Coordinates of C-alpha atoms in Angstrom, one line a residue:
M359 CA -15.6 12.7 -1.1
V360 CA -15.5 10.5 2.5
D361 CA -12.9 10.2 5.4
I362 CA -12.0 14.1 5.0
R363 CA -9.6 14.6 7.1
K364 CA -9.1 17.7 9.1
D365 CA -5.8 18.6 11.6
D366 CA -3.8 21.4 12.1
V367 CA -0.6 20.4 12.3
E368 CA 2.0 22.6 12.3
E369 CA 0.4 24.2 16.1
V370 CA 2.7 20.8 17.1
I371 CA 5.5 21.7 15.0
K372 CA 6.0 25.2 15.5
L373 CA 7.1 24.4 19.4
L374 CA 9.9 22.7 18.1
P375 CA 13.2 24.6 17.3
K376 CA 13.7 26.0 13.5
N377 CA 16.2 23.5 12.8
F378 CA 13.9 20.0 13.8
Q379 CA 10.5 21.7 11.9
D380 CA 12.3 21.8 8.8
E381 CA 14.0 18.3 9.4
L382 CA 10.2 17.4 9.5
K383 CA 8.8 19.4 6.2
K384 CA 10.6 17.4 4.4
H385 CA 8.0 14.9 4.6
D386 CA 4.6 13.9 4.6
L387 CA 2.8 15.9 7.6
S388 CA -0.1 13.8 7.0
K389 CA 1.1 10.7 7.7
L390 CA 2.6 12.1 11.1
I391 CA 1.4 10.7 14.0
E392 CA 4.3 11.8 16.8
V393 CA 6.9 14.0 17.2
V394 CA 9.3 13.0 20.4
F395 CA 11.6 14.8 22.3
D396 CA 13.5 13.1 24.7
L397 CA 16.5 14.3 26.9
G398 CA 19.8 14.3 25.3
R399 CA 18.6 12.3 22.6
I400 CA 17.9 13.0 18.3
P401 CA 14.3 13.8 18.0
Q402 CA 11.9 11.4 16.2
G403 CA 9.5 11.6 14.3
H404 CA 6.4 8.0 13.7
F405 CA 4.6 8.3 11.2
S406 CA 1.8 5.4 9.5
K407 CA 2.4 3.1 8.7
G408 CA 5.5 2.3 11.6
K409 CA 7.8 4.5 9.3
V410 CA 10.6 6.7 12.1
I411 CA 11.8 9.9 11.1
I412 CA 15.5 11.0 13.3
L413 CA 15.0 14.6 12.5
G414 CA 18.7 16.1 12.1
D415 CA 21.6 14.9 13.9
K416 CA 21.4 17.2 17.1
S417 CA 20.4 16.1 20.8
V418 CA 17.6 17.7 22.3
T419 CA 18.7 20.0 25.6
A420 CA 16.8 20.3 28.8
S421 CA 16.6 24.2 27.0
M422 CA 14.2 22.9 24.6
I423 CA 12.4 20.7 26.1
D424 CA 11.3 23.9 28.9
D425 CA 11.2 26.2 25.8
V426 CA 8.3 23.8 24.1
C427 CA 7.0 23.4 28.0
S428 CA 6.5 27.2 28.1
Q429 CA 4.8 27.0 25.3
I430 CA 1.6 25.3 26.0
G431 CA -0.7 24.8 28.8
E432 CA -0.5 22.7 32.3
F433 CA 0.6 19.3 32.7
N434 CA -3.0 17.6 34.4
R435 CA -2.1 14.3 37.4
S436 CA -1.9 12.1 33.9
N437 CA 1.3 14.6 33.1
R438 CA -1.0 15.4 29.6
A439 CA -1.8 18.9 28.3
G440 CA -3.1 20.4 25.6
L441 CA -3.1 22.8 22.6
E442 CA -6.8 25.0 23.0
G443 CA -8.6 24.5 20.0
T444 CA -6.9 21.2 18.8
L445 CA -7.0 17.4 19.6
H446 CA -2.6 17.0 19.9
R447 CA -2.4 15.6 23.1
I448 CA 1.2 16.1 24.9
S449 CA 2.5 14.0 27.6
C450 CA 5.5 13.9 29.4
I451 CA 8.0 11.7 31.7
R452 CA 9.1 12.8 34.1
N453 CA 13.1 11.5 36.6
K454 CA 12.9 10.5 40.5
N455 CA 13.0 14.3 40.9
D456 CA 9.6 15.8 39.3
T457 CA 11.6 17.3 36.4
I458 CA 10.7 17.0 32.7
I459 CA 12.5 14.9 30.3
G460 CA 11.0 13.7 28.0
L461 CA 8.0 14.4 25.9
T462 CA 5.6 12.9 23.2
M463 CA 3.7 15.3 20.9
R464 CA 0.6 13.5 19.5
I465 CA -1.4 14.3 16.0
G466 CA -4.6 14.9 17.0
R467 CA -7.4 14.7 13.9
S468 CA -11.3 14.4 12.7
I469 CA -12.6 12.6 10.7
T470 CA -15.5 13.1 8.9
G471 CA -17.5 11.0 6.3
T472 CA -17.6 8.1 9.0
I473 CA -21.2 8.8 10.3
E474 CA -22.3 8.4 6.4
I475 CA -23.2 4.5 7.6
I476 CA -25.7 5.0 9.9
K477 CA -27.0 9.0 9.9
D478 CA -29.9 7.6 9.1
F479 CA -30.0 6.3 13.1
L480 CA -29.4 9.8 13.5
K481 CA -32.6 11.0 12.7
L482 CA -35.2 9.0 14.6
D483 CA -34.3 10.0 18.6
K484 CA -33.3 6.9 19.6
S485 CA -30.1 6.3 22.1
L486 CA -27.8 4.7 19.6
L487 CA -24.4 2.1 21.1
L488 CA -21.8 2.3 19.4
L489 CA -19.1 -1.5 20.3
G490 CA -16.3 -2.3 18.6
P491 CA -12.6 -3.1 19.9
P492 CA -10.5 -0.4 20.4
G493 CA -8.9 1.4 17.2
V494 CA -12.1 0.6 14.6
G495 CA -13.2 4.2 15.4
K496 CA -15.5 4.7 17.5
T497 CA -14.4 7.8 19.4
T498 CA -13.5 9.4 15.8
M499 CA -17.4 8.7 14.9
L500 CA -18.7 10.0 19.0
R501 CA -17.2 13.3 17.1
E502 CA -19.3 13.3 14.1
I503 CA -22.3 12.2 15.2
A504 CA -21.4 15.4 18.3
Q505 CA -20.5 17.7 15.4
H506 CA -23.7 16.5 13.0
L507 CA -26.3 16.6 16.3
S508 CA -25.9 19.9 17.7
T509 CA -25.6 21.5 14.3
E510 CA -26.7 19.6 11.3
R511 CA -30.2 18.5 14.0
E512 CA -29.4 21.9 15.8
K513 CA -30.1 19.7 19.4
R514 CA -28.7 20.8 22.8
V515 CA -25.8 18.1 22.8
I516 CA -23.1 17.7 25.6
V517 CA -20.4 15.8 25.5
I518 CA -18.6 13.9 28.3
D519 CA -15.1 14.0 28.0
T520 CA -13.9 11.5 30.1
S521 CA -10.7 11.3 29.3
N522 CA -11.1 13.9 26.7
E523 CA -10.2 12.4 23.5
I524 CA -13.3 13.4 22.2
A525 CA -12.9 17.4 21.7
G526 CA -9.4 17.4 22.7
D527 CA -7.3 18.2 26.7
G528 CA -7.9 22.1 26.2
D529 CA -9.8 24.2 28.1
I530 CA -11.5 25.1 24.3
P531 CA -13.1 22.5 23.1
H532 CA -12.3 21.7 19.3
A533 CA -13.9 22.9 16.3
A534 CA -15.2 18.9 15.3
I535 CA -17.6 18.8 18.2
G536 CA -20.5 21.4 16.5
R537 CA -22.0 23.6 19.1
S538 CA -21.7 20.5 21.4
R539 CA -20.8 21.0 24.7
R540 CA -18.3 19.9 26.8
M541 CA -17.8 18.6 30.5
Q542 CA -14.6 17.5 31.4
L543 CA -13.9 15.2 34.4
P544 CA -12.3 17.1 37.7
F545 CA -9.6 15.0 39.2
D546 CA -13.1 14.8 42.6
K547 CA -15.5 13.1 40.8
E548 CA -15.9 10.2 38.4
Q549 CA -17.7 9.6 35.1
H550 CA -21.8 8.7 36.5
D551 CA -21.2 11.8 39.2
V552 CA -20.9 14.7 35.5
M553 CA -23.4 11.8 33.0
I554 CA -26.0 12.9 36.0
E555 CA -24.9 16.5 36.4
A556 CA -25.1 17.1 32.6
V557 CA -28.7 16.5 32.7
E558 CA -29.9 17.8 36.6
N559 CA -27.8 21.4 35.7
H560 CA -27.9 21.7 32.0
T561 CA -31.2 20.2 30.2
P562 CA -29.2 18.5 27.4
Q563 CA -31.0 16.7 24.5
V564 CA -28.5 14.0 24.1
I565 CA -25.5 13.8 26.0
I566 CA -22.6 11.8 24.0
I567 CA -20.3 9.5 26.2
D568 CA -17.1 7.6 25.7
E569 CA -16.7 4.4 27.4
I570 CA -19.3 3.3 29.3
G571 CA -17.5 0.7 31.6
T572 CA -18.7 0.5 35.6
R573 CA -22.1 -0.2 36.6
E574 CA -22.1 3.1 38.2
E575 CA -22.2 4.5 34.5
A576 CA -24.3 2.3 33.3
D577 CA -26.9 3.5 36.2
A578 CA -26.9 6.8 35.9
A579 CA -27.0 5.8 31.6
N580 CA -30.2 4.4 32.8
T581 CA -31.1 7.4 35.2
I582 CA -30.6 9.6 31.7
A583 CA -32.7 7.4 29.7
E584 CA -35.7 7.7 31.8
R585 CA -35.7 11.5 31.8
G586 CA -36.1 10.9 28.0
V587 CA -32.7 12.7 27.6
V588 CA -30.8 10.7 24.0
L589 CA -27.9 8.4 24.9
V590 CA -25.0 8.6 22.1
A591 CA -22.4 6.4 24.2
T592 CA -20.0 3.2 23.8
A593 CA -18.9 0.5 26.3
H594 CA -16.8 -2.5 25.9
G595 CA -17.5 -4.3 23.8
I596 CA -17.1 -6.0 20.5
S597 CA -20.8 -7.6 19.9
L598 CA -23.8 -6.9 21.4
E599 CA -24.0 -10.8 23.4
N600 CA -20.2 -9.5 24.4
V601 CA -22.6 -7.2 26.7
I602 CA -25.3 -9.8 27.3
Q603 CA -23.1 -11.3 29.2
N604 CA -21.0 -8.3 31.1
P605 CA -22.8 -8.4 34.3
L606 CA -21.8 -5.0 35.5
L607 CA -23.2 -3.6 31.7
S608 CA -25.9 -5.9 31.0
D609 CA -28.5 -3.9 32.2
L610 CA -27.8 -0.9 28.9
V611 CA -29.4 -3.5 27.1
G612 CA -32.1 -5.5 29.3
G613 CA -30.4 -7.3 32.1
I614 CA -31.1 -10.5 32.4
E615 CA -32.9 -12.9 34.8
T616 CA -34.2 -16.2 35.5
V617 CA -37.3 -17.4 35.5
T618 CA -39.0 -20.1 36.0
I619 CA -41.4 -21.3 33.8
G620 CA -44.7 -24.5 33.3
D621 CA -44.0 -28.0 32.6
E622 CA -46.4 -27.9 29.5
E623 CA -44.3 -24.0 28.1
A624 CA -41.7 -25.6 28.8
K625 CA -42.1 -28.2 26.8
R626 CA -43.7 -26.1 23.9
R627 CA -40.5 -23.6 24.0
G628 CA -38.5 -26.7 23.3
T629 CA -36.2 -25.4 27.0
N630 CA -35.9 -26.3 30.3
K631 CA -37.4 -25.0 33.4
S632 CA -35.1 -22.1 34.6
I633 CA -34.4 -19.7 31.4
L634 CA -33.1 -16.7 30.3
E635 CA -35.2 -13.3 29.9
R636 CA -34.6 -10.0 29.2
A637 CA -35.6 -8.0 32.5
S638 CA -37.1 -4.5 31.7
N639 CA -36.5 -2.1 29.1
P640 CA -33.5 -1.6 27.5
T641 CA -31.4 1.9 28.1
F642 CA -29.9 1.8 24.0
D643 CA -33.1 1.3 20.8
I644 CA -30.1 0.6 18.4
C645 CA -26.5 -1.2 19.0
V646 CA -24.6 -0.8 16.8
E647 CA -21.0 -3.1 16.1
I648 CA -17.8 -1.5 14.1
I649 CA -16.2 -4.5 12.3
D650 CA -13.7 -2.1 10.6
K651 CA -14.6 1.5 9.5
Y652 CA -16.3 0.5 6.3
T653 CA -18.1 -1.6 7.9
V654 CA -20.7 -2.7 10.9
N655 CA -23.7 -4.3 12.0
V656 CA -26.2 -2.8 13.0
H657 CA -29.4 -4.3 15.9
K658 CA -31.7 -1.9 14.9
N659 CA -34.3 -3.2 18.2
V660 CA -32.0 -3.8 20.2
A661 CA -34.9 -5.8 22.9
T662 CA -35.9 -8.0 20.2
S663 CA -32.5 -8.3 19.0
V664 CA -31.6 -9.1 23.6
D665 CA -35.0 -11.1 23.8
A666 CA -33.7 -13.8 20.8
I667 CA -30.3 -14.2 22.2
L668 CA -31.9 -15.1 25.2
A669 CA -34.2 -17.5 23.8
G670 CA -30.9 -19.0 21.7
K671 CA -32.6 -18.3 18.1
A672 CA -30.5 -15.0 17.8
I673 CA -31.7 -12.6 14.3
P674 CA -29.4 -11.7 11.4
P675 CA -28.1 -7.7 13.3
E676 CA -28.4 -5.6 9.3
L677 CA -25.2 -6.0 7.3
R678 CA -23.8 -3.1 6.2
K679 CA -20.5 -1.0 4.1
R680 CA -19.6 2.1 3.3
D681 CA -17.7 2.3 0.8
K682 CA -14.1 4.0 0.4
D683 CA -14.8 6.8 -1.9
T684 CA -17.8 7.6 -2.0
D685 CA -21.0 7.9 0.6
Q686 CA -23.1 5.4 -0.6
V687 CA -24.0 2.7 2.2
T688 CA -25.1 -1.3 1.0
I689 CA -27.4 -3.3 3.4
L690 CA -25.6 -6.5 1.7
E691 CA -28.3 -9.0 0.6
R692 CA -27.2 -12.9 0.2
A693 CA -28.6 -15.7 -0.7
H694 CA -30.0 -17.0 2.9
L695 CA -30.2 -20.9 3.1
D696 CA -33.3 -21.8 5.5
E697 CA -32.8 -24.3 8.8
D698 CA -33.6 -26.8 6.7
E699 CA -30.5 -26.3 3.8
I700 CA -28.5 -26.1 6.9
Q701 CA -29.4 -28.7 9.0
D702 CA -27.9 -31.0 5.4
F703 CA -25.0 -30.3 4.7
S704 CA -22.6 -33.4 4.2
F705 CA -19.5 -32.8 4.8
S706 CA -20.7 -30.4 8.2
K707 CA -20.1 -32.8 10.5
D708 CA -23.0 -32.1 13.6
G709 CA -25.2 -31.4 10.9
N710 CA -25.6 -28.5 11.4
T711 CA -22.3 -25.9 12.3
L712 CA -20.3 -25.2 9.4
A713 CA -16.4 -25.9 12.0
I714 CA -13.2 -23.7 11.5
Y715 CA -9.6 -24.8 11.5
P716 CA -7.6 -21.9 12.1
Y717 CA -4.4 -23.0 10.1
A718 CA -1.4 -19.5 10.7
I719 CA -4.6 -17.7 10.8
S720 CA -5.7 -15.3 13.8
K721 CA -8.3 -17.2 15.4
S722 CA -9.6 -13.8 17.5
L723 CA -9.9 -11.7 13.8
L724 CA -11.4 -15.2 12.3
K725 CA -13.9 -14.8 15.8
R726 CA -14.8 -11.3 14.5
A727 CA -15.3 -11.8 11.5
F728 CA -18.1 -14.0 11.7
A729 CA -20.4 -11.6 12.4
S730 CA -20.2 -10.9 8.7
I731 CA -21.8 -14.2 7.9
S732 CA -25.5 -13.7 9.6
N733 CA -27.6 -17.0 8.2
I734 CA -24.8 -19.9 9.7
D735 CA -23.2 -21.0 12.4
L736 CA -20.2 -20.7 12.0
K737 CA -17.3 -22.4 16.0
V738 CA -13.9 -22.2 15.3
V739 CA -12.3 -25.8 16.3
N740 CA -9.2 -26.4 18.2
T741 CA -8.3 -29.8 15.9
L742 CA -8.7 -31.1 12.4
D743 CA -10.5 -34.2 13.5
E744 CA -13.2 -31.2 14.7
A745 CA -13.0 -29.2 11.4
D746 CA -15.4 -29.4 8.3
I747 CA -13.2 -26.5 6.3
I748 CA -9.5 -25.6 7.4
F749 CA -9.1 -21.6 6.5
A750 CA -5.3 -21.2 5.9
L751 CA -2.8 -18.3 5.7
K752 CA -1.0 -18.0 1.8
S753 CA 2.4 -18.3 2.9
Y754 CA 2.0 -20.8 5.0
A755 CA 0.2 -23.0 2.5
T756 CA 2.4 -22.9 -0.1
P757 CA 2.2 -26.1 -3.1
G758 CA 3.7 -28.8 -1.6
A759 CA 2.8 -27.9 1.9
K760 CA 1.8 -30.7 3.9
I761 CA -1.2 -29.3 4.9
F762 CA -2.7 -30.3 1.1
N763 CA -2.3 -33.8 2.3
I764 CA -3.4 -34.0 5.4
A765 CA -6.7 -32.0 4.1
E766 CA -7.1 -34.9 0.6
E767 CA -6.7 -38.1 3.4
R768 CA -9.5 -36.2 6.0
S769 CA -11.6 -35.2 3.8
I770 CA -11.8 -31.5 4.8
F771 CA -12.5 -28.6 2.0
I772 CA -10.0 -26.2 2.2
K773 CA -10.4 -21.8 1.7
I774 CA -7.1 -20.2 1.4
V775 CA -6.9 -16.5 2.7
D776 CA -4.6 -13.4 1.7
E777 CA -3.3 -12.3 4.7
N778 CA -4.4 -12.7 8.6
S779 CA -6.7 -9.8 9.1
L780 CA -9.6 -8.6 9.1
S781 CA -11.0 -8.0 5.7
E782 CA -9.6 -10.3 3.7
I783 CA -10.9 -13.0 6.6
A784 CA -14.0 -11.8 6.0
L785 CA -14.0 -11.4 2.4
S786 CA -13.0 -14.6 2.6
L787 CA -15.9 -16.2 4.8
E788 CA -17.6 -14.2 2.1
D789 CA -16.3 -16.2 -0.6
M790 CA -16.8 -19.3 1.5
V791 CA -20.4 -18.6 1.7
N792 CA -21.4 -18.0 -1.8
D793 CA -19.5 -20.6 -2.8
L794 CA -21.2 -23.1 -0.2
P795 CA -23.9 -24.9 -3.4
Y796 CA -20.8 -25.9 -5.0
I797 CA -19.1 -27.0 -2.2
E798 CA -22.2 -28.8 -1.9
K799 CA -22.4 -30.3 -5.2
S800 CA -19.2 -31.6 -5.8
W801 CA -19.1 -33.3 -1.8
N802 CA -23.1 -35.3 -3.5
K803 CA -21.3 -36.0 -7.1
A804 CA -17.6 -36.6 -5.5
H805 CA -17.6 -37.9 -2.4
N806 CA -14.5 -35.4 -1.3
R807 CA -13.8 -31.9 -0.3
P808 CA -12.4 -29.7 -3.5
V809 CA -9.7 -27.4 -2.8
A810 CA -10.7 -23.8 -2.7
K811 CA -9.0 -21.5 -5.0
S812 CA -7.1 -18.0 -3.2
A813 CA -8.8 -16.3 -1.8
T814 CA -8.8 -12.6 -5.2

């Protein structure tokens, strides 16, 4: 069974006065996210899915706050403290006199099973870059990678835990990182300094870093890689293209330089004389774009992928899905349409790209979902005049809705999406791709676009 959650929530609960403990224990503690403890107010328990529980009818007193604080470590300059050996985080709110008047007790949990989708790459001793939006599970995956490499593969692993998100706030790192050693960030040092110190002083085989975000950190990562140390890191960005376009981080994937080529070569390539090329070898060998906790895109050779992107001939990444109930990982296969077939789409206005108009659908989610479609060029457009296809949210595209009349008048295909979520939008895109032969056939037969059934 995957996604096994391990927590010690009782370590937080027992900090509270007994009457508040009893109130919390009436609920499913596996769903508890945090406890809010503010002076003069009744405490709250925040649970998953936005559920808020009021803990009894007694307000918090100053002595209650003092009692909780006496049981935990000192708060640092960021007003955070931790419980030794746990992932829990306690943050405080102070008044203008610097007295603590509020506490947020955040529950930290380790989750196992997240690395099954990329476990085969961890055997290769190659540097691995993880990308994805906040909250998608990058840090959770790093934590389990640290445990796997240090314990199961017996590597010398050092975790650079700048924000203490990987192994907790206490001096003793959480058991979830296995035998890995953890280096925290003193206030008189920057992350890139600690990265270099780890290599120079502690002879690691693997260094794990959460969030490389500055040029100095990118330079430090390059230095580490040049010394033969394997890097596993996350970086700002949701795709390999984002990193290429980021001037602070592009060196992580080889950097970009402008090269002038001769007339004959430019003619042969069909490009201008000034072109973009990769400047050097990438720091990272493999790039994983995390779409959601069960889906990733993998660039198995970063150098090759970057070269292709810069040449305008992007190589589709490998799309992987992990089953929610088992450890099985599937590399998805689709009926690929070759370039000539794409050019022949009758309903594509430019004959090359399928233009999608989002109707009550999040543009940002739609663009992120494009990562799951590797064999067709897609783009989001802002007007119906540009659109080949309308992606419409089910709750807005009810029977008789004006959007159907507009689509019929303009001969635009409609795809209904059940929910405005990344997973549902990605599923609808996949359905659309599978339906393309039918759509094309219907167009050629009736010279009109059919309306698609609701995604199931």
